[in-house]
Amino acid sequence: LKKYTYEEISKHTSKENGIWVTYKDSVFDITDFINNHPGGKDKIMLAAGKGIEPYWDIYKQHTNNESIVNDILNPMRIGFIKEYDKNKYNNVNDPYIKDPTRSSDLNYHSVTPCNAETPLDEITNNWITPNDLWYIRNHNPVPNIDINKYKLNISSTSNDYIFTIDELKKLKSKKIITTMQCGGNRRNNLNDYKKTSGTLWNIGAISTAEWKGVPLRDIIIQKGLLNDKIKHVQIEGIDGVKASIPIEKVMNIYGDVLLAYEMNGEDIPRDHGYPLRIIVPGHVGIRNIKWIKNIILSKEEAEGTWQKGISYKGIPHYIDDVNNINIDDIYLHRQYIINIDDIAPIQEMPIQSCITNITKSHDEIIAKGFAWSGGGRGIIRVDVSFNDGKTWKMANLKEGRGQPFNKAWAWTFWEAKIDIPKDKVTVCCKAIDSSYNTQPEKQETTWNIRGLNNNSWHKIKYP
Ligand SMILES: Nc1nc2c(c(=O)[nH]1)N[C@H]1C(S)=C(S)[C@@H](COP(=O)(O)O)O[C@H]1N2
Ligand SMILES: [Mo]
């Protein structure tokens, strides 16, 4: 039997790579077992990639029953832990232990913190993504919030107001449907060209929901919080993640920035921001801060890596020496290589489209996918090629076409067909938005060291 490092074990959190857990000094591959777990296949995912001891401390039925280890766990043993630390899970104070239960159908990149994609073959089955299939991108453990103690603070240079959820729910509400996409979606594809840093998302860090909440604009107007010094609205989450958005977006009557308390007709699930999250339609995922604690109207952008720092700045493609440039150097020594303050943080995202699946029916093959652009720019066309870009045809636009001008917050689904080809083909797609922006063919000139905003033509080989 092999020996595995803690580091290696921590990478095994998905059905694709195998789901591993450890107990004492042993490593187990539980991929095929999760469907049979009596406590639920989703619950067991919390322990993926690490020790099950902290969970068994809570659910004592496991350790009270020897046959669980002997008859169930041991047959799944694949090896031992290299440099086993027998005290690792003593008196554990695992900050992730109270994370919510999640669908085992998600494609997990990690569980602590949780980074998981909407499963590829489900994306275009639902124009509105069901809550349990939504992608999850957490930087920290999920805050455990007591709704009776929860308060939102909103302040401006002069005034300061506090709201409970009940008070917010009494204000006039609005519902909007938006697609949200992580800035790192499709990073894996940039990495095929040259190494980047961050989670290697495939195309599934994108989902759509109907949100209900109060327009932030209404509160700002009612409370008289605006003055002409204010340029940015900073939003801070209970987990410490913070970001800001321009005041122009918030005060635009068509901007639809919401303080949302419902997602697809339910209280927002804990993973997605319970009890309150800001929804900034058309902007990159990070601006949609979850578990909001503070909103500050300011003349400054938010501090921190997600706004002023390196995390969401589009570093040019010619700053590419990942081996010799420490990414922190760009940040810490602001004048060292480039001045990070001169690079605008990502707000609205560029035009995107992806192929989600290719299926055969009778004598045709059918490619399906989604297209979406930032800033509410609608999709006016999707081009599909079945021969790697030599010739093209127009896809049929399906759900999501014809959304209002500059308020097309949600994605548009599309479909294209050809006769069954004799040989293997490469299918690719590119979309055009209402500003006639389109996608670059290759990653080379949009590649960046952080792996953000990849929107090069998406390609899939068939069969
Ligand atoms: N407070 C807080 N807000 C957050 C994050 C976070 O870790 N903490 N992650 C951000 C990022 S990077 C993205 S892509 C979206 C993901 O939202 P989701 O997990 O609901 O899909 O939330 C954003 N808001
Ligand atoms: Mo993100």
XYZ file of C-alpha atoms and ligand atoms in Angstrom:
488
model
C 0.000 0.000 0.000
C 1.204 3.486 -0.888
C 1.908 6.437 1.366
C 0.292 9.792 0.710
C 1.075 13.250 2.058
C -1.655 15.372 3.682
C -1.241 17.713 0.718
C -1.977 14.956 -1.828
C -4.917 13.681 0.191
C -6.455 17.157 0.355
C -6.741 17.204 -3.450
C -9.079 14.221 -3.534
C -12.452 15.881 -3.052
C -14.336 15.132 -6.271
C -15.798 12.160 -8.066
C -13.383 12.858 -10.913
C -10.215 12.678 -8.800
C -11.656 10.306 -6.247
C -13.038 11.237 -2.848
C -10.603 10.326 -0.073
C -10.795 10.523 3.695
C -8.374 9.514 6.435
C -8.906 7.732 9.746
C -5.982 7.342 12.130
C -2.974 6.593 9.871
C -4.953 5.204 6.935
C -6.243 6.665 3.686
C -9.552 5.500 2.182
C -11.066 6.018 -1.231
C -14.799 6.434 -0.521
C -15.873 7.535 -4.014
C -18.102 4.523 -4.621
C -19.361 4.454 -1.048
C -20.841 7.940 -0.774
C -24.167 6.970 -2.350
C -24.564 4.305 0.353
C -23.633 6.451 3.320
C -26.521 6.033 5.786
C -26.090 9.629 6.995
C -26.536 10.882 3.431
C -24.140 11.153 0.524
C -23.967 14.919 0.888
C -23.066 14.968 4.561
C -19.995 12.811 4.084
C -18.568 15.294 1.587
C -17.695 17.625 4.478
C -14.871 15.244 5.369
C -13.537 14.879 1.820
C -9.787 15.253 1.549
C -9.148 15.076 5.291
C -9.686 13.251 8.575
C -13.117 11.970 9.520
C -12.290 12.082 13.262
C -13.794 15.547 13.891
C -17.077 14.449 12.293
C -17.149 11.140 14.106
C -16.674 13.070 17.342
C -20.048 14.646 16.664
C -21.782 11.603 15.190
C -20.775 9.078 17.832
C -22.604 6.165 16.230
C -19.500 5.599 14.078
C -16.982 5.069 16.870
C -19.458 3.185 19.088
C -19.694 0.475 16.472
C -16.529 -1.449 15.641
C -17.948 -3.042 12.550
C -18.065 0.335 10.821
C -14.286 0.493 10.784
C -13.723 -3.221 10.217
C -16.393 -4.013 7.663
C -17.075 -0.744 5.897
C -14.013 1.453 6.091
C -11.117 -0.998 5.964
C -12.029 -2.551 2.604
C -11.744 0.924 1.082
C -8.206 1.467 2.367
C -5.791 2.527 -0.375
C -2.776 3.441 1.713
C -1.273 5.241 4.659
C -0.471 8.803 5.576
C 3.118 9.840 4.992
C 4.535 11.603 8.055
C 1.419 10.705 10.015
C 0.684 13.155 12.822
C -1.348 11.254 15.380
C -2.302 14.433 17.217
C -3.580 16.255 14.145
C -7.225 15.788 15.000
C -6.929 15.878 18.804
C -9.144 18.532 20.354
C -9.866 19.650 16.861
C -11.213 23.044 16.485
C -11.996 22.646 12.796
C -13.456 25.974 11.732
C -15.217 24.230 8.835
C -17.070 21.732 10.959
C -20.268 23.803 10.902
C -20.244 24.283 7.129
C -23.593 23.361 5.584
C -24.331 20.025 3.956
C -23.904 20.238 0.188
C -24.915 18.284 -2.869
C -22.423 15.577 -3.773
C -23.349 16.234 -7.411
C -21.275 19.419 -7.445
C -17.780 19.228 -8.911
C -15.572 19.947 -5.936
C -12.164 21.571 -6.220
C -11.884 21.815 -2.436
C -14.140 21.578 0.601
C -12.262 23.700 3.153
C -13.019 26.320 1.987
C -15.663 25.098 -0.376
C -14.997 25.644 -4.076
C -17.384 23.675 -6.256
C -18.804 23.933 -9.770
C -22.264 23.357 -11.094
C -22.049 19.900 -12.737
C -21.331 20.317 -16.436
C -24.201 18.197 -17.727
C -26.696 20.100 -15.552
C -25.781 23.645 -16.575
C -28.102 24.017 -19.562
C -30.829 21.786 -18.097
C -31.970 24.680 -15.946
C -32.137 28.279 -17.119
C -32.528 29.129 -13.425
C -30.023 26.994 -11.547
C -31.566 25.112 -8.582
C -30.029 26.291 -5.296
C -28.362 22.968 -4.509
C -26.647 22.928 -7.920
C -25.331 26.496 -7.713
C -21.558 26.866 -7.843
C -19.969 27.706 -4.491
C -16.972 29.929 -4.052
C -16.044 30.523 -0.402
C -12.799 31.969 0.914
C -13.473 30.965 4.514
C -15.727 28.837 6.701
C -19.406 29.684 6.239
C -20.495 32.070 9.012
C -23.077 30.624 11.368
C -25.432 33.528 11.850
C -28.153 33.865 14.471
C -30.922 35.685 12.640
C -32.188 37.207 15.907
C -28.857 38.897 16.507
C -28.123 39.782 12.906
C -27.764 43.472 12.021
C -26.722 45.305 8.889
C -24.886 48.573 9.263
C -25.140 51.185 6.492
C -23.102 54.338 6.805
C -22.093 57.370 4.848
C -19.702 60.204 5.725
C -22.331 61.747 8.004
C -25.003 59.211 8.970
C -25.134 55.664 10.215
C -28.135 53.285 10.163
C -28.768 49.792 11.432
C -31.277 47.360 9.922
C -32.548 43.982 11.017
C -33.736 41.518 8.382
C -37.358 42.106 9.467
C -36.953 45.833 8.915
C -35.499 45.227 5.446
C -38.327 42.847 4.593
C -40.857 45.596 5.364
C -39.392 47.843 2.649
C -40.589 47.683 -0.949
C -39.005 44.633 -2.549
C -37.971 43.760 -6.078
C -37.158 40.490 -7.847
C -34.477 40.146 -10.508
C -32.959 37.221 -12.365
C -29.176 37.375 -12.724
C -26.339 35.186 -13.795
C -23.256 35.300 -11.612
C -19.831 34.237 -12.809
C -16.589 33.906 -10.875
C -13.702 35.963 -12.276
C -11.696 32.735 -12.410
C -14.211 30.748 -14.454
C -12.383 28.791 -17.202
C -8.994 29.377 -15.575
C -8.090 25.762 -16.418
C -8.141 26.707 -20.070
C -5.677 29.593 -19.507
C -3.430 27.176 -17.689
C -3.337 24.959 -20.766
C -1.434 27.821 -22.350
C 0.679 28.981 -19.410
C 0.609 28.538 -15.647
C -1.578 30.871 -13.592
C -2.465 30.858 -9.904
C -5.795 29.948 -8.322
C -8.498 27.300 -8.451
C -8.522 25.556 -11.820
C -12.175 26.122 -12.649
C -13.590 24.535 -15.759
C -16.699 26.276 -17.228
C -19.027 25.703 -14.251
C -18.252 28.654 -11.950
C -21.394 30.318 -13.274
C -25.055 30.008 -12.214
C -28.348 31.898 -12.393
C -31.014 32.683 -9.779
C -34.009 34.854 -9.098
C -33.189 37.098 -6.155
C -35.640 39.016 -4.012
C -34.590 41.973 -1.918
C -34.538 45.716 -1.455
C -32.889 48.005 -4.015
C -29.902 49.579 -2.231
C -30.656 52.768 -4.165
C -34.028 53.137 -2.379
C -32.420 52.958 1.063
C -29.728 55.463 0.118
C -32.348 57.902 -1.136
C -34.747 57.406 1.787
C -32.037 57.885 4.370
C -30.372 60.784 2.536
C -26.989 59.047 2.518
C -25.667 60.455 -0.737
C -23.424 63.495 -1.157
C -21.136 64.536 -3.978
C -17.954 63.263 -2.317
C -19.165 59.678 -2.535
C -17.629 57.607 -5.342
C -17.800 54.010 -4.121
C -19.986 51.695 -2.103
C -17.917 49.344 0.031
C -19.452 46.078 1.162
C -17.988 43.908 3.898
C -18.913 40.318 4.726
C -18.957 38.755 8.189
C -16.120 36.466 7.045
C -13.938 39.515 6.360
C -14.164 39.442 2.567
C -14.848 42.919 1.199
C -15.121 44.749 -2.079
C -16.585 47.903 -3.559
C -18.629 48.967 -6.541
C -18.940 52.401 -8.162
C -21.734 54.618 -6.801
C -22.955 55.103 -10.397
C -23.938 51.424 -10.564
C -25.817 51.610 -7.272
C -27.711 54.821 -8.051
C -28.618 53.861 -11.629
C -32.371 53.364 -11.601
C -31.856 50.499 -14.061
C -28.817 49.123 -12.193
C -30.811 46.667 -10.030
C -28.322 46.444 -7.152
C -30.232 44.539 -4.461
C -29.828 43.685 -0.809
C -31.168 40.191 -1.330
C -32.678 37.913 1.321
C -34.291 35.321 -0.985
C -32.792 33.083 -3.663
C -35.195 31.213 -5.943
C -38.091 31.717 -3.542
C -36.326 30.525 -0.356
C -34.206 32.143 2.325
C -30.737 32.393 0.794
C -28.901 29.120 1.628
C -26.000 29.507 4.058
C -23.395 28.835 1.370
C -24.769 31.649 -0.751
C -24.938 34.384 1.877
C -27.668 33.803 4.485
C -29.281 35.983 5.645
C -28.261 38.871 3.372
C -26.158 39.263 0.272
C -25.633 42.083 -2.182
C -26.501 41.329 -5.789
C -24.631 43.416 -8.344
C -25.977 42.245 -11.699
C -23.495 42.181 -14.554
C -20.453 42.470 -12.280
C -17.853 39.824 -11.474
C -18.788 37.276 -8.743
C -16.612 38.788 -5.995
C -18.572 42.074 -5.968
C -21.645 40.084 -4.836
C -20.560 39.967 -1.200
C -22.287 37.349 0.949
C -23.203 37.529 4.672
C -23.064 41.324 4.561
C -22.124 43.104 7.771
C -21.291 46.656 6.669
C -22.087 48.904 3.762
C -20.050 52.087 3.637
C -20.547 54.926 1.163
C -17.113 56.418 0.657
C -14.862 58.420 -1.598
C -12.453 55.457 -1.562
C -12.577 51.932 -2.928
C -12.538 49.102 -0.368
C -9.162 48.110 1.058
C -7.909 44.566 0.662
C -6.782 42.102 -1.935
C -10.182 41.750 -3.675
C -10.402 45.446 -4.611
C -7.152 47.403 -4.374
C -4.911 44.344 -4.333
C -3.875 41.729 -6.806
C -6.843 39.351 -6.747
C -9.093 40.977 -9.335
C -6.739 43.150 -11.373
C -6.215 42.290 -14.988
C -2.416 42.102 -15.081
C -1.181 42.375 -18.712
C -0.257 39.192 -20.549
C 3.399 40.229 -20.946
C 3.931 40.046 -17.173
C 4.311 36.345 -17.419
C 7.324 35.059 -15.613
C 5.549 33.062 -12.967
C 8.748 31.404 -11.857
C 10.691 34.553 -11.198
C 7.972 36.961 -10.205
C 6.489 36.356 -6.842
C 2.889 37.452 -7.198
C 3.089 39.057 -3.775
C 5.976 41.193 -4.989
C 3.729 42.930 -7.450
C 1.400 43.682 -4.600
C 3.773 44.447 -1.763
C 6.380 46.418 -3.661
C 3.924 48.512 -5.519
C 6.547 50.203 -7.668
C 8.602 47.072 -8.239
C 7.304 45.745 -11.508
C 4.090 47.510 -12.275
C 2.087 49.868 -10.184
C -0.911 47.845 -9.184
C -2.873 51.055 -8.467
C -2.742 51.839 -12.186
C -4.640 48.703 -13.081
C -8.415 48.896 -12.778
C -10.109 46.172 -10.760
C -12.583 44.023 -12.669
C -16.171 45.172 -12.294
C -18.299 44.267 -15.355
C -17.188 41.048 -17.003
C -16.441 40.531 -20.709
C -18.580 38.562 -23.167
C -18.502 34.795 -22.557
C -19.925 31.658 -24.142
C -19.386 27.948 -23.592
C -20.468 24.610 -24.977
C -22.068 22.555 -22.215
C -22.809 19.363 -24.105
C -22.904 17.694 -27.506
C -25.421 14.931 -28.119
C -26.451 12.708 -30.992
C -30.038 12.420 -32.202
C -31.048 10.489 -35.377
C -28.745 11.811 -38.060
C -27.618 14.993 -36.346
C -25.368 16.142 -33.574
C -26.587 18.977 -31.369
C -24.322 21.360 -29.479
C -25.814 23.285 -26.550
C -24.422 26.036 -24.414
C -24.787 29.374 -22.709
C -23.701 32.915 -23.530
C -23.537 35.870 -21.166
C -21.943 39.278 -21.013
C -21.248 41.732 -18.200
C -22.963 45.070 -17.697
C -26.349 43.745 -18.748
C -25.283 43.614 -22.397
C -27.564 41.128 -24.090
C -26.490 38.361 -26.437
C -27.336 39.240 -30.018
C -25.659 36.290 -31.736
C -23.777 33.071 -31.061
C -21.567 31.579 -33.782
C -20.768 27.890 -33.782
C -18.189 26.035 -35.845
C -18.039 22.256 -36.225
C -14.626 22.295 -37.897
C -12.415 24.192 -35.463
C -13.271 27.639 -36.816
C -12.999 27.111 -40.594
C -16.719 27.658 -41.270
C -19.439 28.934 -38.977
C -23.160 28.909 -38.525
C -25.554 30.898 -36.372
C -26.898 29.150 -33.286
C -30.573 29.332 -32.321
C -30.947 31.514 -29.266
C -33.221 29.903 -26.673
C -34.172 30.885 -23.079
C -32.866 34.321 -22.160
C -32.967 35.906 -25.613
C -34.620 39.318 -25.878
C -33.933 40.565 -22.344
C -34.258 44.370 -21.939
C -31.496 46.583 -23.354
C -28.538 46.855 -20.955
C -30.517 44.902 -18.385
C -29.853 41.432 -19.782
C -28.511 40.247 -16.441
C -29.141 36.554 -17.152
C -27.472 34.218 -19.605
C -28.900 33.180 -22.969
C -28.995 29.494 -23.888
C -28.279 28.417 -27.470
C -28.332 25.337 -29.678
C -26.769 24.414 -33.040
C -27.012 21.242 -35.155
C -25.166 19.548 -38.016
C -25.415 16.206 -39.789
C -23.400 13.533 -38.046
C -19.818 14.039 -39.176
C -17.738 11.137 -40.515
C -14.671 12.014 -38.492
C -13.804 13.480 -35.144
C -14.654 17.206 -35.074
C -13.740 20.192 -32.932
C -16.779 22.254 -32.035
C -16.205 25.867 -31.006
C -18.378 28.829 -30.095
C -18.124 32.590 -29.767
C -20.809 35.107 -28.868
C -21.506 38.751 -29.682
C -23.117 41.124 -27.209
C -25.300 44.182 -27.780
C -22.197 46.413 -27.923
C -20.829 44.127 -30.690
C -18.054 42.930 -28.426
C -16.908 39.429 -29.252
C -14.555 36.825 -27.822
C -10.853 36.473 -28.655
C -9.864 33.336 -30.534
C -6.877 32.407 -28.395
C -5.846 32.785 -24.770
C -2.435 34.263 -25.616
C -3.279 37.953 -25.522
C -5.742 37.801 -22.650
C -3.814 35.322 -20.510
C -2.861 36.838 -17.147
C -0.917 35.671 -14.160
C -4.022 35.506 -11.938
C -6.030 33.593 -14.513
C -8.999 35.957 -14.671
C -11.627 36.750 -17.302
C -10.860 33.904 -19.688
C -13.279 34.221 -22.581
C -11.367 32.784 -25.525
C -13.343 30.590 -27.963
C -14.556 27.544 -26.125
C -13.705 24.277 -27.887
C -14.814 20.675 -27.412
C -13.791 17.620 -29.394
C -16.534 15.251 -30.600
C -16.856 12.371 -30.221
N -18.412 37.383 2.097
C -18.032 36.756 0.984
N -18.601 37.088 -0.181
C -18.239 36.476 -1.334
C -17.216 35.496 -1.345
C -16.650 35.128 -0.091
O -15.789 34.238 0.012
N -17.074 35.785 1.045
N -16.812 34.936 -2.549
C -17.049 35.775 -3.727
C -16.753 35.131 -4.990
S -15.114 35.092 -5.467
C -17.731 34.686 -5.830
S -17.363 34.085 -7.367
C -19.151 34.670 -5.404
C -19.640 33.236 -5.381
O -20.951 33.176 -4.934
P -21.627 31.761 -4.656
O -20.754 31.004 -3.698
O -22.981 32.063 -4.117
O -21.699 31.083 -5.992
O -19.333 35.221 -4.102
C -18.487 36.287 -3.764
N -18.864 36.824 -2.488
Mo -14.997 34.408 -7.640
